[in-house]
PDB file of C-alpha atoms and ligand atoms in Angstrom:
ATOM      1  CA  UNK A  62      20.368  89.237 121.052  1.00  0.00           C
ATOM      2  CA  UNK A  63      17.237  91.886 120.378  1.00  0.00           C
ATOM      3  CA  UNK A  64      17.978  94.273 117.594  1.00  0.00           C
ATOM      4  CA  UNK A  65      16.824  97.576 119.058  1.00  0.00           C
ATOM      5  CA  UNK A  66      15.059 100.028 115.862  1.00  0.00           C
ATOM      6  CA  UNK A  67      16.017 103.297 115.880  1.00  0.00           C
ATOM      7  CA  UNK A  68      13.892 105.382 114.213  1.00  0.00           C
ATOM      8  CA  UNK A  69      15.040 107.966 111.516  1.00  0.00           C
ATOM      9  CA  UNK A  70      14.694 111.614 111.771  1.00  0.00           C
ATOM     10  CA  UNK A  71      14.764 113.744 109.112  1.00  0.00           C
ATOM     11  CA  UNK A  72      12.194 111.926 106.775  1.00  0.00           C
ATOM     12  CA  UNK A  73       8.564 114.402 107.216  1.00  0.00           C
ATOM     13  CA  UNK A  74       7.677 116.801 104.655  1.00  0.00           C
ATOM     14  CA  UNK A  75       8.887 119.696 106.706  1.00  0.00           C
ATOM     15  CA  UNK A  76      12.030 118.554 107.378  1.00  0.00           C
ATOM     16  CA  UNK A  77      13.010 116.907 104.241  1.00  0.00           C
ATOM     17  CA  UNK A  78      12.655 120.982 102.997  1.00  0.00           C
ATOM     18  CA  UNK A  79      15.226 122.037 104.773  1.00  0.00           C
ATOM     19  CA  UNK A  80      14.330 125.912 104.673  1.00  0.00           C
ATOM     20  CA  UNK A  81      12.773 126.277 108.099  1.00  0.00           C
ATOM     21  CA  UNK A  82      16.295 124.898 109.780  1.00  0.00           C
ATOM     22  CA  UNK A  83      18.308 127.120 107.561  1.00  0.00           C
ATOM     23  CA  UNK A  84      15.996 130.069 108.565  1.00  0.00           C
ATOM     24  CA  UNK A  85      16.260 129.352 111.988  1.00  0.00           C
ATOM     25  CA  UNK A  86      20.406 128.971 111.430  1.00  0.00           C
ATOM     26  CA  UNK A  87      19.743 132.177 109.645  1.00  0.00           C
ATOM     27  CA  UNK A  88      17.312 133.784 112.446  1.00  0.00           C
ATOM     28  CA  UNK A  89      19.363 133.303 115.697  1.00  0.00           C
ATOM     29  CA  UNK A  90      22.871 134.366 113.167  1.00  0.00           C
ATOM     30  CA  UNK A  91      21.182 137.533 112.296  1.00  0.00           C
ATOM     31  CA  UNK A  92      20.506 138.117 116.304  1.00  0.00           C
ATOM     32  CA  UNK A  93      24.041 137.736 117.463  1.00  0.00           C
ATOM     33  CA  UNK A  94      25.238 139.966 114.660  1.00  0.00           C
ATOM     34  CA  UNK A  95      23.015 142.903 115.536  1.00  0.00           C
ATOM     35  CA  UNK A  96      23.593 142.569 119.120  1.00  0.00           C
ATOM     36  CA  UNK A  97      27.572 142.771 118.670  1.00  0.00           C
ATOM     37  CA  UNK A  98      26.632 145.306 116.006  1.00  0.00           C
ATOM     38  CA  UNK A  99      25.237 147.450 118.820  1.00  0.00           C
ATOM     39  CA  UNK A 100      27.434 147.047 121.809  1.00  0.00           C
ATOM     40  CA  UNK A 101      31.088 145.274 120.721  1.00  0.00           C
ATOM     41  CA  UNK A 102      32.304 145.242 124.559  1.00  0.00           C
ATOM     42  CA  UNK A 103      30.874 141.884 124.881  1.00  0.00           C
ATOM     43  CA  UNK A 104      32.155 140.040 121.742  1.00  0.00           C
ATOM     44  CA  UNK A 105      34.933 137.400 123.103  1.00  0.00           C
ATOM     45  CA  UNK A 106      37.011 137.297 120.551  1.00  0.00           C
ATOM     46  CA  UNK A 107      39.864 140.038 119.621  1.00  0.00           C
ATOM     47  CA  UNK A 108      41.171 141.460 116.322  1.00  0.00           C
ATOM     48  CA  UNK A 109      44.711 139.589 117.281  1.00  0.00           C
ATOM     49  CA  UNK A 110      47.348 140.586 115.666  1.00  0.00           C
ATOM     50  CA  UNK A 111      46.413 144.207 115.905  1.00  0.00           C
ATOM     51  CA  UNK A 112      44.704 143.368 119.614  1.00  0.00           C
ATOM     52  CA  UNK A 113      46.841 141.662 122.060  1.00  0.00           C
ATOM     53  CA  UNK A 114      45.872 139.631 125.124  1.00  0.00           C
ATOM     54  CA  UNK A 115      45.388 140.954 128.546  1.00  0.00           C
ATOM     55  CA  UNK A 116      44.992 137.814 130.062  1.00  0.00           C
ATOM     56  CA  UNK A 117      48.077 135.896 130.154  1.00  0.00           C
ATOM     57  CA  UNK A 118      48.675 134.720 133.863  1.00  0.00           C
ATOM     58  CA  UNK A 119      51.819 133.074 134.964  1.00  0.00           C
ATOM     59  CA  UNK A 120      50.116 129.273 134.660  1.00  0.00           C
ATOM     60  CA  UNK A 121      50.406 130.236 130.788  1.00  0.00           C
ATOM     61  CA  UNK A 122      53.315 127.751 128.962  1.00  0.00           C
ATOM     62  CA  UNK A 123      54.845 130.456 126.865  1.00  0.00           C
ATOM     63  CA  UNK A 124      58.162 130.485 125.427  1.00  0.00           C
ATOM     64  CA  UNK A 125      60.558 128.166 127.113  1.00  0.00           C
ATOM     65  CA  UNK A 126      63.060 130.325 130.274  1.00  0.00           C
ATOM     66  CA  UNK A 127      66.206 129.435 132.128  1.00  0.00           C
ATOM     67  CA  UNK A 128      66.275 130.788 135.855  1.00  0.00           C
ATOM     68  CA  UNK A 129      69.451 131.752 137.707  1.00  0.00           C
ATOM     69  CA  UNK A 130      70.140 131.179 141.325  1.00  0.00           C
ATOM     70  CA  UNK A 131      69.083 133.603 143.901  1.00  0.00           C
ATOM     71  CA  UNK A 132      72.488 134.142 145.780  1.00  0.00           C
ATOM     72  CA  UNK A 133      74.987 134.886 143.070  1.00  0.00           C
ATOM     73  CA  UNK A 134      72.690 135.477 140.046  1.00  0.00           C
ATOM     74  CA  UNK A 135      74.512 131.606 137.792  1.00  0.00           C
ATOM     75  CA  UNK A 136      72.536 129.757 136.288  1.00  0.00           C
ATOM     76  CA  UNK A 137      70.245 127.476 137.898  1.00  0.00           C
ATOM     77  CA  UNK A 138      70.608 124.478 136.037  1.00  0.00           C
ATOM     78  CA  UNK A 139      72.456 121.577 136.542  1.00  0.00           C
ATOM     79  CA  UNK A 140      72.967 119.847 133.160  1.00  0.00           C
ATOM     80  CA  UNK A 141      71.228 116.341 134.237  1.00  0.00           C
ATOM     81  CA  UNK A 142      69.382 116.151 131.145  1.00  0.00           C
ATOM     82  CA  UNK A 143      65.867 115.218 133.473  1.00  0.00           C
ATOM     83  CA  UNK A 144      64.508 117.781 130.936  1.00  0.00           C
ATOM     84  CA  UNK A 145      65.709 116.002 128.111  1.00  0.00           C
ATOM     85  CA  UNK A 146      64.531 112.581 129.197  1.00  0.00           C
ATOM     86  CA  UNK A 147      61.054 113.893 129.668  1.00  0.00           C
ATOM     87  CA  UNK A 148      60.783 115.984 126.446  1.00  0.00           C
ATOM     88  CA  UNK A 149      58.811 113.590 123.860  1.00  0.00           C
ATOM     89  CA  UNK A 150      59.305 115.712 121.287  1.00  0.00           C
ATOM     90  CA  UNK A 151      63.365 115.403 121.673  1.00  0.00           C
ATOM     91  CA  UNK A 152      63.852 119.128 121.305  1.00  0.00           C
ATOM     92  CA  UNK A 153      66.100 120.165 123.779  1.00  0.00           C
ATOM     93  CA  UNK A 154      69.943 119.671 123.097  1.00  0.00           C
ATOM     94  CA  UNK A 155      72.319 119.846 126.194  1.00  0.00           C
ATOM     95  CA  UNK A 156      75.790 118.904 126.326  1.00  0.00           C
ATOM     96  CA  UNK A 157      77.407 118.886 130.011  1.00  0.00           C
ATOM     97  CA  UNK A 158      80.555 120.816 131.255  1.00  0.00           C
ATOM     98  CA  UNK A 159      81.896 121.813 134.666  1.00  0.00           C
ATOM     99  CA  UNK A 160      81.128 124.970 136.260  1.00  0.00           C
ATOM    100  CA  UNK A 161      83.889 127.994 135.289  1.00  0.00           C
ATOM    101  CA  UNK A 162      83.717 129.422 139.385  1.00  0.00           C
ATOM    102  CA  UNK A 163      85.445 126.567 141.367  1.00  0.00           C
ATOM    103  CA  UNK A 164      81.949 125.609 141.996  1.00  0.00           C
ATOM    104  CA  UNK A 165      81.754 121.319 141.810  1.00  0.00           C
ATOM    105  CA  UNK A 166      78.846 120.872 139.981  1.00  0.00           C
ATOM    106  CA  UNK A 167      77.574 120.473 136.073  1.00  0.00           C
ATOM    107  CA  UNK A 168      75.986 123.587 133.970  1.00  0.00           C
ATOM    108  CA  UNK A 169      75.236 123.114 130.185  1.00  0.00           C
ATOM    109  CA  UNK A 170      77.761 124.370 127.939  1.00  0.00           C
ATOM    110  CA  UNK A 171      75.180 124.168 125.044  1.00  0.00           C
ATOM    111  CA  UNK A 172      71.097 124.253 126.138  1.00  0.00           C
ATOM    112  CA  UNK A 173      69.040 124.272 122.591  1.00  0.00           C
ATOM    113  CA  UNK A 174      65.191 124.163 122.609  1.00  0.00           C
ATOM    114  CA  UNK A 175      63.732 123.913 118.963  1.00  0.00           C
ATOM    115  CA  UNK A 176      60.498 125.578 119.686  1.00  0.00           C
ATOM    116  CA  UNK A 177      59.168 124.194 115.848  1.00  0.00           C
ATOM    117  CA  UNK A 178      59.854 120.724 117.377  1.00  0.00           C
ATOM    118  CA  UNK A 179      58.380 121.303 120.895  1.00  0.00           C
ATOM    119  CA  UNK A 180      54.783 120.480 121.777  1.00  0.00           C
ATOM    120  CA  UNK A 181      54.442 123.068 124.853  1.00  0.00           C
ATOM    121  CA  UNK A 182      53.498 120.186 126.909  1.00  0.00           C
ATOM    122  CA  UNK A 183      55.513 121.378 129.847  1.00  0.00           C
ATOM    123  CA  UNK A 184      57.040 117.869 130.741  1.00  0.00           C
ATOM    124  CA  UNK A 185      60.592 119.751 130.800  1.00  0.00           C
ATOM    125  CA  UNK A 186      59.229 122.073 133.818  1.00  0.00           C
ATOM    126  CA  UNK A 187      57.792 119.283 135.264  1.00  0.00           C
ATOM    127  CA  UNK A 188      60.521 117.333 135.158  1.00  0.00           C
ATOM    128  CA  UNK A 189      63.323 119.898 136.378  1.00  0.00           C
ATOM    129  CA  UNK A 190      64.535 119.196 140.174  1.00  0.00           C
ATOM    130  CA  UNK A 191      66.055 122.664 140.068  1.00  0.00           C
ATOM    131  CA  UNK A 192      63.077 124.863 138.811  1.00  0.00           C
ATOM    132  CA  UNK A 193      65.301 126.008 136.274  1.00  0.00           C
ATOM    133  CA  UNK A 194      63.531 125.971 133.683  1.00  0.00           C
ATOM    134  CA  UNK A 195      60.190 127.810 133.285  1.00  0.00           C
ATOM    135  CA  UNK A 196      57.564 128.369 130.704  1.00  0.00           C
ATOM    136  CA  UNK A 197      56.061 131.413 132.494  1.00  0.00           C
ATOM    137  CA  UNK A 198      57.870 134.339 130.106  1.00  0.00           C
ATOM    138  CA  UNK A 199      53.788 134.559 128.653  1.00  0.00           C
ATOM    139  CA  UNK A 200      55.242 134.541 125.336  1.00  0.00           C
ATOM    140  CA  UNK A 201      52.960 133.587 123.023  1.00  0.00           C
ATOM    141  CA  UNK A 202      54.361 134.363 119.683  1.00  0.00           C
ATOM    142  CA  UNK A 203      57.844 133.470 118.423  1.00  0.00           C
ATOM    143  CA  UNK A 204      58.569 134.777 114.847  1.00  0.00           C
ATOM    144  CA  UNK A 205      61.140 134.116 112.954  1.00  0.00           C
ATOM    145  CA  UNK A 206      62.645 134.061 108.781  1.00  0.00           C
ATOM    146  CA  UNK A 207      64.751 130.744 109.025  1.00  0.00           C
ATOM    147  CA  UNK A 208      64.733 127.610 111.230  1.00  0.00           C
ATOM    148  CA  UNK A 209      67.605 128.833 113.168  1.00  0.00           C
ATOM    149  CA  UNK A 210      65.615 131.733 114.327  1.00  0.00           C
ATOM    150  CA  UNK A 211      63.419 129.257 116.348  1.00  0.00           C
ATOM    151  CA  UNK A 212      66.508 127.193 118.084  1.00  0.00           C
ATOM    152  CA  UNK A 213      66.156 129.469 121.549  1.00  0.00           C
ATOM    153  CA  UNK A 214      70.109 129.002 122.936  1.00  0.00           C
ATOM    154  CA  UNK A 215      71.195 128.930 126.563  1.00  0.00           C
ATOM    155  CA  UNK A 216      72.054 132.395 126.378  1.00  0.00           C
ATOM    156  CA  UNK A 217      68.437 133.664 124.933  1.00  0.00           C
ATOM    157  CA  UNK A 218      66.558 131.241 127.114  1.00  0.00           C
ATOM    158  CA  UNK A 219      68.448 133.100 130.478  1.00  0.00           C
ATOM    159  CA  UNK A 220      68.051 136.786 129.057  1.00  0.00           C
ATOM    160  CA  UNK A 221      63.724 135.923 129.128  1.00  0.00           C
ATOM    161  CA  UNK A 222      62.215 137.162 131.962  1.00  0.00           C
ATOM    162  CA  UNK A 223      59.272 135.934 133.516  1.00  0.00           C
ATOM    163  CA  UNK A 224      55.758 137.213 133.800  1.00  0.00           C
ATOM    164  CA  UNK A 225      55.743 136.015 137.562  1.00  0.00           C
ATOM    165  CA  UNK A 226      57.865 138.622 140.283  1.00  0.00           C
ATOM    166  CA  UNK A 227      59.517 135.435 140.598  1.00  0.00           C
ATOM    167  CA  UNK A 228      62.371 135.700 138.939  1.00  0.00           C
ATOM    168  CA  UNK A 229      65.383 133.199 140.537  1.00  0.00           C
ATOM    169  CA  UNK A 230      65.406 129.308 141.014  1.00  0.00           C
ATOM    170  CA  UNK A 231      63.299 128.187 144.384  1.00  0.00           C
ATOM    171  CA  UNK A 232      66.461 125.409 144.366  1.00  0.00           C
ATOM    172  CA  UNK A 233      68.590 125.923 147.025  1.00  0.00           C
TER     173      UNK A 233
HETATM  174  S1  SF4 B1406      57.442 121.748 126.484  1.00  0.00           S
HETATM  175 FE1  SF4 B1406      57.364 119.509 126.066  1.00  0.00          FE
HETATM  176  S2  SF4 B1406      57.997 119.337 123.946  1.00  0.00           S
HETATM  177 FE2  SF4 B1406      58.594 121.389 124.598  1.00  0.00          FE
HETATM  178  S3  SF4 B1406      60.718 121.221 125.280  1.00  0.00           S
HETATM  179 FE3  SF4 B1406      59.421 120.911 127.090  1.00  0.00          FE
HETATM  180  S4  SF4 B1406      59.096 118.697 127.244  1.00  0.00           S
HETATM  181 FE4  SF4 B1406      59.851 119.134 125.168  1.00  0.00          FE
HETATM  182  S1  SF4 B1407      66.827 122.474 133.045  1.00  0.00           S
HETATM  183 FE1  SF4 B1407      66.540 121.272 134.927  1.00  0.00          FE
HETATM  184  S2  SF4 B1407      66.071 119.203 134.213  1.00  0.00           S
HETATM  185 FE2  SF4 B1407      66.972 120.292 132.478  1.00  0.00          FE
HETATM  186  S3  SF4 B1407      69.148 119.790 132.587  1.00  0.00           S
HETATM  187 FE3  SF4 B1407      68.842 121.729 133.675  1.00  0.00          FE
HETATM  188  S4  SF4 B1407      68.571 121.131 135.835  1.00  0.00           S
HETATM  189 FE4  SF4 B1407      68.270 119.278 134.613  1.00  0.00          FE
END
């Protein structure tokens, strides 16, 4: 086996002085500066908090939503804890009843997502066979004082709309 030399950079009078490459640093710095000096409208970032983004499209995974059904406005979901399964961050709490209209099917009784625990990884939307759950509300910021503020309940996570004009279950 041939041992391959590499040779080392870094080792000639000029660069071993280090002033020309911080000058240069310092050079192309100084340009940026003056030209977002002199016309701001291009500069990509924003002064967030004061500044909020335009940009948030529907594809964004915001803050966590629970759809209702199209034809008589319940809740979309089903209670099979597919969500649940998927969620690798074992955030969302669901515990099963039966439906309160005659209807024979499941509903959650209790639907917790603990947004400090969740990952936004969108394996819970993925996972859904109902579409109800969505992470289209384009809700970028959750504040909150205590760690109950940031436990989102079944009956916050239906009053969040979405961004979308989509706003029912495509499960029929
Ligand atoms: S986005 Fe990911 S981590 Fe958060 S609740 Fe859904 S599956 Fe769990
Ligand atoms: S949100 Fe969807 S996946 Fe989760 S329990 Fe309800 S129906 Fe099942």
């Amino acid at each position: 086996m041939g041992i391959k030399v590499v040779e080392r950079h870094g080792n000639t009078f000029k660069e071993k002085l280090y002033l020309p490459a911080i000058f240069a640093g310092m050079k192309s710095t100084l340009k940026h500066f003056t030209k977002n000096l002199s016309d701001a409208s291009n500069i990509p970032t924003i002064c967030y908090p004061e500044e909020k983004p335009t940009d948030i499209t529907p594809r964004y995974r915001g803050v966590h939503r629970l759809t209702h059904r199209e034809e008589d406005d319940s809740i979309a979901c089903v209670a099979c804890f597919m969500c649940a399964t998927a969620c690798p961050a074992n955030c969302i709490e669901i515990v099963a009843t039966f439906r309160d209209d005659g209807v024979d099917e499941k509903m959650p009784a209790i639907f917790n997502i603990d947004l400090l625990e969740c990952v936004f990884c969108g394996y819970c939307v993925e996972a859904c066979p109902c579409d109800a759950i969505r992470m289209d509300s384009g809700i970028y910021s959750v504040i909150g004082k205590v760690r109950e503020d940031f436990i989102y309940n079944k009956a916050k996570l239906l009053s969040i709309k979405g961004i979308s004009k989509e706003e029912y279950s495509l499960a029929k």
